[in-house]
Structures are given as structure tokens and as C-alpha cells.
Amino acid sequence: MATLKINSIAKTFGKKCALNDVTLSITGTFGLLGPNGAGKTTLMRLIATLDTPDSGEIKLNDLSWKQPHQVRNLLGYLPQHFSIYKSLNVYEVMNHFAVLKGISEKDERKREINYILEAVNLQDQKNIKIHALSGGMLRRLGIAQAILGDPKLVIVDEPTAGLDVQERVRFCKLLRRLAENRIIILSTHIVEDLEATCDHIAIINEGKVITSGTRRELTKHADGHIWEMDSPIDADPPIPEQAIISTVQQGDHYRIRFYHDTELPGAGQVEPNLEDAYLYYMKEADHV
Amino acid sequence: MKSRIINTLNILWLQLLRQPLFLVLLLGGMIYEGLGLHQIVNPGEFMPRSSFLVQGGILAFLFIGIWSVRMDTVHRVDDLYLSIHHAFVPRLFAKWIFGALISIFVGVILYIEYAIVYLAEGFSLNHLFFSAFLYVMLYFSFTFYISYLLGFMLAFLTKDRVVYLYSIIIWGLIGPANFIFLGRTLQRAAEILNLGEPNPTIGYDGLYGFANDSVYWQKHLLWFVILLGIFLLTLSLKYRVFTRRKTNVLVISLSVIVLILTISLNLDRQVYSAGNARTKPREMVEQYYYFKKQVVPKQYTIRATSYTIDLRVKRLVTAQVNMTLKNQEQHSLRHVDLSLYHGFKVKTIRVNGKSASFSQKKDLLHLTLKNKWIPGRNLKVDLNYQGLSSPLFYANGQSVYLPYYFNWLPSTQLSPSFTLDNGNLTRMNHQNRQKISYVLHYRGRTPLYTNIPERTHNEWSGNTHGLTLVSGEVQSENKNGERYVHTTNLKNPQMNDMQKQTETFIKTAKKDLDLGHRAVPKTIFRIPILSISDLSSEEFAWYTDDTLIVSDASEYLLKEGLDSYVNWLVPAVTWKYDGIHVSDLDYVRAFDMTYAYLYNQSAHSRNDSEVLDWYQGVKSTGEKQEVLEWLSHWMKGQVAKNIDTSVAKKKDFCRSWYRLMKSGDTSWDSLNQLLKKEMGRS
Ligand SMILES: Nc1ncnc2c1ncn2[C@@H]1O[C@H](COP(=O)(O)OP(=O)(O)OP(=O)(O)O)[C@@H](O)[C@H]1O
Ligand SMILES: [Mg+2]
């Protein structure tokens, strides 16, 4: 199986250090998780050959990113803010990208476009102008153009941003389905998206990789640190604000989920999920 | 690459077509053009006056150029193309091609509208419509394309919104109306930057035609090459599209092209620049030059008997002239003087095959002879010269007007090409007294119209009083061995009327004034030969036995303007033909006025006595005043009853007057005596 190796990448913009010594090994469906400004987009742009790192290297098997032209033959890219010509319709846009990606035979192009539109559930919107698409449809069109030409490396930057819950769920399922035989890298700051799609996850913050591994490995790190307890509505919660992960109203009291390194009276230990793990990592990073 | 470009073109076209604004602008342009076409009745006149249409188009295309880039940069779609192998660059190239195609498209649409309207109005499909197409391609399409590319490059280099501001500034600088923004002080800059009609505030010259000169194409090309250079360089430096070696080759070859074009643009050349109150009228150039009177040396009776001319008219006039001169003096000569327009710089002169020393001062050539030139002997003089013709006598790749009376050939008539009469520029007549044999080889704009027949391809020969060459936006009609050359912008060229009126006049005047030999000319040129503020009435027509040149390009002349036509013919057929020189032009003008009035009265019983106010309008004292007053009274019939006021009597007077002039007496005094005698006053 192909592995994308990212080795000690650094990238600065002026004085701002956007990526610092990033090393990752990417296979399958890979999620980049991190808060705003963490460096996700920067990293993805480097992988998409839109920019070059100040140091370090990127390689897919023997193919080095120093030969961007060859890399581009393998790429499918959905930028963070995807937008396309409003006056064209879905098919015209897809056809344009198909031609640009070198699918020169007309029937073949037609077949592939139809296949992909079917896959992203845009078949009915084929003749609809872009300006008439909903945000979710536009995102799906974005992914559709990205996977045109059957790229081996698909990079999608915050594909679920701006989508409602239902759309998000559908979109994640779609990504899952597309993940066969290729590497998909997606970035998000919404943890739930990754639960449904990604085998491997890296958490980055302030340009640095905090951790990376399978979902299981990440949640394991928070084992024994996640607790829940009930607290009356009118009283102040007994837990410091920064440690609270979530507060849910249940009847006449709140159910509070929080981290704590040691046992607290009245609190019960719970199994950590990915979000708990993520927040726990971020909290640790803050302390450093 | 090809399919990528074609598909991108298709996508761009779909997008543009779905922009309501584009269609609105196109339609608006067509409506504006339609209004102009409706108002301007002449297909020649329309183009130079379409500047505002071009000015508007430039702005639209600047914005289309910006649009073509910003459609990808505003939402960073270009990132997407950059991540696809061979997508970014083909799309950019497609946009360059797209700009060219829509510029041509819009030009063609506007041209078709123009052609349909004028053809429907009854103009015949002639060369003018071809020239108009070239004009549209140059000043509409090419200019629009450059505007598009400027917009494109601005947006390509600056992602910021300020590109709109920049493009408005550029719009003010490169349009044909840029003088409005740049003002008088930056006039030269305005001319250089102007990518539209070079003479936007002046009328169409029917002989010169549209300003389709190659220099203007070169100017547009220079803009294009520079923009292309910046574009490719940006691609290379910013996007590393080319290898370093390719970049070097590119930079070098483009620099060479730019250099060549720049040098070429700065070469001496003659272009039509009409001038008006804003710019200098073209006769002003000559007015300054001839402000200082030139010395005319003693005129010996020497005569040219033959000319063999090898003429090349392109950017410059290049002439190789072999002429034979005959000494008709009683004594030998040690030198020869010839006149030649000062723009033509003589390089070498050989006399009887040996190189001779000479000097060229203003319009005069002075040759020193090594051996005595014995009376009755021939002298063979070979001259080589090159240069620019007068702005009032075209000789370039677009148009040629080298008439017999202009000394574009070395002439034995020593007067300078022009002189000033009360500050007004006057052309001097270099017509020969005798017929001369001419052989001409010509390379330049074709077809060439001349008054000697073409024997073989590019060789003309024949005998005439003077050689006239005409080429430009003109065409000819031949009937019964007579030829009529006129501008292409006449709806109805009126050949028959022209011939009839001319013939009637020449025959009548010949009889009335006892003129002696006067032939009806076989060739009539009806072409504009004057500049705008150059109005002396005796210059409107020039006549020799075989050629008549009439400065006109409107149908009005042979209808309501017939009186003026007679007014022009009188001087041409009488004193100009006979070479009578007077110091006071009012004297001959009084004659022209009087005879023309009488002719018009009898020929088409016009009684437009308003023209007679001229006599009072002239500044005069003494005898002159007396003559003019009496002439005025007599012509108007405001005299004592016993004085004969019949047209016949007055014509008799004109005949005696002309005889007096021919005898060399052109004093007001003698004329006064004659007038008294003829009127029967004491
Ligand atoms: N072209 C640039 N010039 C200057 N700074 C930049 C540039 N691109 C990114 N940065 C900076 O680098 C840091 C990382 O930005 P990046 O867009 O990679 O973050 P991100 O993880 O994608 O954030 P978000 O979730 O908001 O999309 C930010 O601080 C950003 O301001
Ligand atoms: Mg981002």
C-alpha cells in the first residue's frame, strides 16, 4: 500500500512559522485535526504542490515532490473555499475539469462524469447552474471534480465546513466510499467528521504535530482521565471551567463531562471518545 | 494542450455570453453606432468620427480582461488549476486567445453593421469597404485586444481591487480621446499613447483614406509584444513554467523585436496628420518654412526634353532620375540651376555620365559644370534623391499625390514649391511650357493613376506638360477614351456631369476669352488636394491639356455648388495655365470673379449677385479701389442708363482684360483705363 511520507517539513510566512518540523506517514483515509490557524491548510497546500516547503521533503514511494509535474498527475484537490463559475452548469464545470485533467476522449469523459455525479448524488443537478446549488451541493461538486481522473492522492480541505448535520453525515459516508485504493487526506476542526471517515488521525496545533495514530490509539491516551458527574442547575459546577468538556441538561440537573487526572468524589469514570481525546491533547499542549 | 485550450475558450465564451452586462454593452455599442451611421452620411467620414465608440470599447475590454483573470483569483480557483497537471498555463494561453477572438468578434459585428447601413444607402461595394474593414481590425479589434490584455496583465500582477482604478487611468491614457485627459501640454504623449484614430477631431481625407498606415500597425504590435514579454516573464519567474534557458531565449528574442519595432517607429516618415485648431494644421509646417522668402536665381532659358524616372514610394520617396536638358540661351553656361522640393535630399548627381559637384539649398539645386555647356547642346543629368514629400503632397505607402505643378521632379522652373501671399500658403506652378517625354518605373501603392499610358507592367511612358501621379483611396471609370479618377466615398461619382460641365466651360471660355489652344482633358482627377485651413480659391483646380485636378469629394459640387466649380475652373484654365504671374493676387481674383459671374449668368442663368459683394470686401485704395468699385457697379447694373450692361459686352471686356494680362501688363492702372474705355465712361 502506498504511503505518503512527510519528513521534517517547515514553512514560515514572513515571521509567522506556519509549520514546524512536521513529520507524518499517511496511508488510507487520513484526518488532520486542529484548531483555526493550526497549519492544516498550509500543509495541504504543500502536499497539493501549490507551495514549496522551506525545508524537509515529501515523498510518495519513490516520487518526490521536487517533481511537481509528476505529482500533479496523481492529485485531486478540493480547496478550503471552493467556488466555481456561477453562470455555468454542473455538467459544463465537470466537463471542463475532465478535459483539463486529460480525459480527452469524449465518450469516456461522459461516462466518468456521469459515474462520479452519480456517486456524489448530483445526477439530478447536472443541468443546474452553479449559482442555484445549495452549499452542500457545491461541496459535493467540489469533491466530484477532485476525484475526476481517478487520482491516487485526494486532498480535501475542510470539506464539511458550512454544511448542516444531515449533509455532513452524507458527505462523510461519501468520502468513506471513495477511500478505496487511494489516499484521502482531509482536514477539519470538527471531530465527529473524523469518527465516521478516518482510520488515521493527526492532531496539529501551532504548526506542530501533537500526535498521530489510529482513532483507537488516540482515545487510549485519554483513558482514565475523562469523568462525568451531575450538578444541580442553580449551583456553580464544582469543576474548574477549563476542565469541562461538555455540559448537558438532564431533567433538573446538569450532566458534566470533564477531565481530571485523579478520582473525584461523586464522579464516574467514562470511556473517552475522540473528541475527549482531542481536547485532552489540546489541553496538554496548552500547559506546555 | 489543444483540447484544453479549445475547451477553455468554450467555457470562457459561455460565461461571457451569460453575462447580461456584456450583451447590454454590445447592444449599446451597436445602437450608438447605429445613431452615428444615421447621422454621418458618408462611409469615409464615419470611421474617424467613431472615436467615442472606440473609447467606450477600450474601457469595456479593460474590464473584460480583468474579469478573465479575477474569475479565477477572487475565489482562488487558480489554485485548483495549479494542482492539475497542464491546466493552469493552457488556461492562461486560452485567455490570450479568447481576448483576440472576442476583440475580432466585436469588431466584425460593428463592421457588418457599418457595411450593411452604407450599402443599403446606395454606396457601391468598393475598396473603401475593404479599407474600412482593415481600419476596424486595427482601431477597434486590435485596440480592444490590447485593452483586454492590459486589463488581464493588471489583474494578473495585482490581485487587489485597485486594478479597477488603474484600468480607469489607463483608459484615459490610451484612448483616441486621451487629449481631453492629457491636455495641450502633453499633446505629444497623447499622440504616442493613443491607440485609436490618430486624427480624432478631423474629417476624412478621401484621397489618403483611413489611417491604416503600417506604422500604426507596428505601434499596436509593439504594445502587444511588450505585454506578451511581461506575461511570459511573469510565468517564468513566478510560476517557473519555462526552463532558464528557454526564458533567456525568450527574453532575448522579444527584446530584439521590441528594439526593431521601436527603431522602426522612430524612423522618418510621412503620415497623414490633418491637424486642426488643437494640433498644427499640416500647411503650417510649410508656412513656417516659407516664411522667409527664397532667393530665385536668374532664370536661363534651358529646357528639359526628357525624364526617365525610377521611383519608389514607400516610407520614403526614393528617386533615380535621368533628365536631358537643352541650352536654349545664346551663350554657353558654366552652371545649371534646378528646383526640387527641399524634402528630397539629393545624394548624387552625374552630368553626362561624370559625377558633378552641386549644392542643395532649400528648394534649389545648383550644379557646377566642369565643361562649358554650348548653346543648343543637350546635357544629361542623372540624379539620385530620397526623402519625404511635403505634408501637402502625399507620397507614402498609403497615398501618392505628386501632381505636375509640384516640383517633385527637378524642374527648370526655378520658383520654390510654395510661397506666401499675405501669409497664405500658395502652391507655385511648375508646369512645363512644352511637352516633355517621360518614362516612369514605379513601385509603391497601386493602382497608380497617371496622365501617361502604361506600356508594360510598371512602366509608363508618354509626352505631356507635366507628370501627375495619384494613388490612394481612389478608383477610376473609363469611357470613350476618357478617364475619371475619383475618391471611393462618392455615392454617385457623376462622371457624365463632370465631363459635360468641364467640357462646356472650357469650350465657352476658350471662345469668350480668346484663349487659343485649350484641349478638353482626357483625365480628370476629383480628389481632395487641400488642407483644412488652406482655402485660396485658385488652388481648387489645376488644368493642363491632358489633366484636370479638382479638389472635391462631395456630390454637392455639381449640383448646388456648380457656381463654385466655375469659380475654380477660371483661374485653372486661364492665367495659371498661361503661367501669368502677378504680385497682387486680388488682381487675378477680380478677373476670376468677374468672368465666373458672367459665365454662370449665361450658362445656367444664375443671378446670385451676393458673390459680387467680394469687390467691396477687398482692402483697397487708389486705382485698385476705383476698379473694384466700378466693376461692382457695372456687374450689378447700378450704372447710368447709357452704359451697356449686357452680358455680351461685359464678356468683351473680360476678353480685352485677359489680353492685357497676357501681354504682361497687370497693373491696376492699365486695367482702370481699359475698364473706362469698355464701359464708355469718360
Ligand atoms: N500566505 C500566507 N501568508 C502569511 N501567513 C499565512 C499564509 N498562509 C497561512 N498563514 C498563516 O499560517 C498559519 C496557519 O494557517 P492555515 O491556514 O494553514 O491554518 P488552518 O489550520 O488551515 O486554519 P483554519 O482552520 O482556520 O483553516 C496562520 O496563522 C496563518 O495566518
Ligand atoms: Mg484551513
Coordinates of C-alpha atoms in Angstrom, one line a residue, chain B residues 363-576:
Chain B
D363 CA 14.2 74.2 -53.0
L364 CA 17.1 75.0 -55.2
L365 CA 19.8 72.8 -56.7
H366 CA 22.9 74.4 -58.1
L367 CA 25.2 72.3 -60.3
T368 CA 28.6 73.5 -61.3
L369 CA 29.7 72.2 -64.8
K370 CA 33.2 71.0 -65.5
N371 CA 32.9 71.9 -69.2
K372 CA 31.1 74.7 -71.0
W373 CA 27.6 73.9 -72.0
I374 CA 27.4 75.1 -75.5
P375 CA 24.1 76.6 -76.8
G376 CA 21.8 74.1 -78.5
R377 CA 23.6 71.2 -76.9
N378 CA 22.0 68.6 -74.7
L379 CA 23.1 67.9 -71.1
K380 CA 22.4 64.6 -69.5
V381 CA 21.8 65.0 -65.8
D382 CA 21.3 61.9 -63.5
L383 CA 20.1 62.5 -60.0
N384 CA 19.6 60.3 -57.0
Y385 CA 17.5 61.6 -54.2
Q386 CA 15.5 60.4 -51.3
G387 CA 13.3 61.9 -48.6
L388 CA 9.9 62.9 -47.5
S389 CA 7.4 64.8 -49.6
S390 CA 5.6 67.9 -48.4
P391 CA 2.7 67.3 -46.0
L392 CA 0.5 68.8 -48.7
F393 CA 1.7 66.4 -51.3
Y394 CA 1.4 62.8 -50.1
A395 CA 4.0 60.2 -51.1
N396 CA 4.0 57.2 -48.9
G397 CA 2.7 53.7 -48.7
Q398 CA -0.9 54.8 -48.2
S399 CA -1.3 57.5 -50.8
V400 CA 0.5 59.3 -53.5
Y401 CA -0.3 62.8 -54.8
L402 CA 2.6 64.1 -56.9
P403 CA 1.0 66.5 -59.4
Y404 CA 2.6 68.1 -62.4
Y405 CA 2.7 71.5 -60.7
F406 CA 4.7 70.4 -57.7
N407 CA 8.5 70.1 -58.2
W408 CA 8.8 66.6 -57.0
L409 CA 11.0 66.1 -60.2
P410 CA 13.9 68.5 -60.7
S411 CA 12.3 71.4 -62.6
T412 CA 13.7 74.1 -64.8
Q413 CA 11.1 76.4 -63.3
L414 CA 13.2 77.8 -60.5
S415 CA 10.4 79.1 -58.2
P416 CA 10.2 77.3 -54.8
S417 CA 7.5 74.8 -54.2
F418 CA 5.4 77.3 -52.2
T419 CA 5.3 81.0 -51.5
L420 CA 3.4 83.1 -49.0
D421 CA 0.8 85.5 -50.3
N422 CA -0.3 87.8 -47.4
G423 CA 0.6 85.0 -45.1
N424 CA -1.4 82.4 -47.0
L425 CA 0.4 79.5 -48.4
T426 CA 0.3 79.3 -52.2
R427 CA 1.5 76.5 -54.4
M428 CA 3.8 77.5 -57.2
N429 CA 3.2 76.1 -60.6
H430 CA 6.0 74.1 -62.1
Q431 CA 4.1 73.2 -65.3
N432 CA 6.3 73.0 -68.3
R433 CA 5.7 75.3 -71.3
Q434 CA 6.4 72.5 -73.8
K435 CA 5.7 68.8 -73.9
I436 CA 8.3 66.6 -72.4
S437 CA 8.8 62.9 -72.9
Y438 CA 8.6 60.8 -69.8
V439 CA 9.4 57.2 -68.9
L440 CA 8.4 56.1 -65.5
H441 CA 9.1 53.0 -63.5
Y442 CA 7.2 53.0 -60.3
R443 CA 7.0 50.8 -57.2
G444 CA 4.6 51.8 -54.5
R445 CA 0.9 51.8 -53.7
T446 CA -1.1 50.5 -56.7
P447 CA -3.1 51.1 -58.7
L448 CA -1.2 54.2 -59.9
Y449 CA -3.1 56.7 -61.9
T450 CA -1.1 59.0 -64.1
N451 CA -1.6 61.1 -67.2
I452 CA 0.7 58.9 -69.4
P453 CA -0.2 55.5 -70.6
E454 CA 1.1 52.3 -69.0
R455 CA 3.1 50.4 -71.7
T456 CA 4.2 47.3 -69.8
H457 CA 3.9 46.2 -66.3
N458 CA 5.2 49.0 -64.0
E459 CA 6.3 51.1 -67.0
W460 CA 4.6 54.2 -68.2
S461 CA 5.7 56.5 -71.0
G462 CA 4.4 59.4 -73.0
N463 CA 4.6 63.1 -73.7
T464 CA 3.0 65.7 -71.5
H465 CA 3.4 69.1 -70.0
G466 CA 3.9 67.5 -66.6
L467 CA 3.6 64.2 -64.9
T468 CA 0.9 63.7 -62.3
L469 CA 0.9 60.6 -60.1
V470 CA -2.1 59.7 -58.0
S471 CA -2.7 56.7 -55.8
G472 CA -4.8 56.1 -52.7
E473 CA -8.3 55.5 -51.7
V474 CA -9.5 56.3 -55.3
Q475 CA -10.9 54.4 -58.2
S476 CA -11.4 55.2 -61.9
E477 CA -14.0 55.0 -64.6
N478 CA -13.2 54.9 -68.3
K479 CA -15.5 56.0 -71.0
N480 CA -14.7 56.8 -74.7
G481 CA -11.0 57.0 -74.0
E482 CA -11.6 59.4 -71.1
R483 CA -10.7 58.6 -67.6
Y484 CA -12.3 59.9 -64.4
V485 CA -10.5 59.2 -61.2
H486 CA -12.4 59.9 -58.0
T487 CA -12.5 59.0 -54.3
T488 CA -14.2 55.8 -53.3
N489 CA -16.6 57.6 -50.9
L490 CA -18.9 59.1 -53.5
K491 CA -22.3 57.5 -53.7
N492 CA -22.7 58.9 -57.2
P493 CA -19.5 59.7 -58.9
Q494 CA -21.3 61.9 -61.6
M495 CA -18.8 61.1 -64.4
N496 CA -21.1 62.4 -67.1
D497 CA -22.0 65.6 -65.3
M498 CA -18.4 66.3 -64.6
Q499 CA -17.3 65.8 -68.2
K500 CA -20.2 67.8 -69.5
Q501 CA -19.7 70.8 -67.3
T502 CA -16.0 70.8 -67.8
E503 CA -16.1 70.5 -71.5
T504 CA -18.8 73.2 -71.8
F505 CA -16.8 75.5 -69.7
I506 CA -13.5 75.0 -71.5
K507 CA -15.1 75.5 -74.9
T508 CA -17.1 78.5 -73.8
A509 CA -14.2 80.2 -72.0
K510 CA -11.9 79.5 -74.9
K511 CA -14.3 81.4 -77.2
D512 CA -15.3 84.1 -74.7
L513 CA -11.8 85.0 -73.8
D514 CA -10.0 84.1 -77.0
L515 CA -7.7 81.7 -75.1
G516 CA -6.0 79.9 -78.0
H517 CA -5.3 76.3 -77.7
R518 CA -7.3 74.6 -74.9
A519 CA -8.0 70.8 -75.0
V520 CA -10.6 69.0 -73.1
P521 CA -8.6 67.0 -70.6
K522 CA -8.6 63.2 -71.1
T523 CA -8.0 62.6 -67.4
I524 CA -10.0 64.2 -64.6
F525 CA -8.9 63.7 -61.0
R526 CA -11.5 64.5 -58.5
I527 CA -9.7 64.2 -55.2
P528 CA -9.2 66.4 -52.2
I529 CA -5.9 68.2 -52.6
L530 CA -6.2 71.0 -50.0
S531 CA -5.8 71.0 -46.2
I532 CA -8.5 72.3 -43.9
S533 CA -7.5 75.9 -43.4
D534 CA -5.9 76.3 -46.8
L535 CA -8.6 77.9 -48.8
S536 CA -7.3 80.1 -51.6
S537 CA -9.8 79.6 -54.3
E538 CA -7.3 79.4 -57.1
E539 CA -5.9 76.2 -55.7
F540 CA -9.0 74.2 -56.0
A541 CA -8.4 73.2 -59.6
W542 CA -5.4 72.6 -61.8
Y543 CA -5.5 72.2 -65.5
T544 CA -3.2 71.2 -68.3
D545 CA -4.1 69.9 -71.8
D546 CA -4.4 66.3 -70.6
T547 CA -5.2 66.6 -67.0
L548 CA -7.7 68.3 -64.8
I549 CA -7.4 68.0 -61.0
V550 CA -10.4 69.2 -59.0
S551 CA -10.2 69.3 -55.2
D552 CA -13.5 67.9 -54.2
A553 CA -15.1 64.8 -52.8
S554 CA -18.7 65.7 -52.4
E555 CA -21.6 65.4 -54.7
Y556 CA -22.7 68.9 -53.8
L557 CA -20.3 70.4 -56.3
L558 CA -22.0 69.5 -59.5
K559 CA -25.4 70.4 -58.1
E560 CA -25.9 73.5 -55.9
G561 CA -22.1 74.0 -55.9
L562 CA -21.8 74.5 -59.7
D563 CA -21.1 78.2 -59.4
S564 CA -18.1 77.4 -57.2
Y565 CA -16.9 74.9 -59.7
V566 CA -16.8 77.5 -62.4
N567 CA -15.0 79.8 -60.0
W568 CA -12.3 77.2 -59.6
L569 CA -12.0 76.5 -63.3
V570 CA -11.5 80.1 -64.4
P571 CA -8.0 80.5 -62.8
A572 CA -7.0 77.0 -63.7
V573 CA -7.9 77.3 -67.4
T574 CA -6.7 81.0 -67.8
W575 CA -3.8 82.6 -66.1
K576 CA -2.5 79.6 -64.2

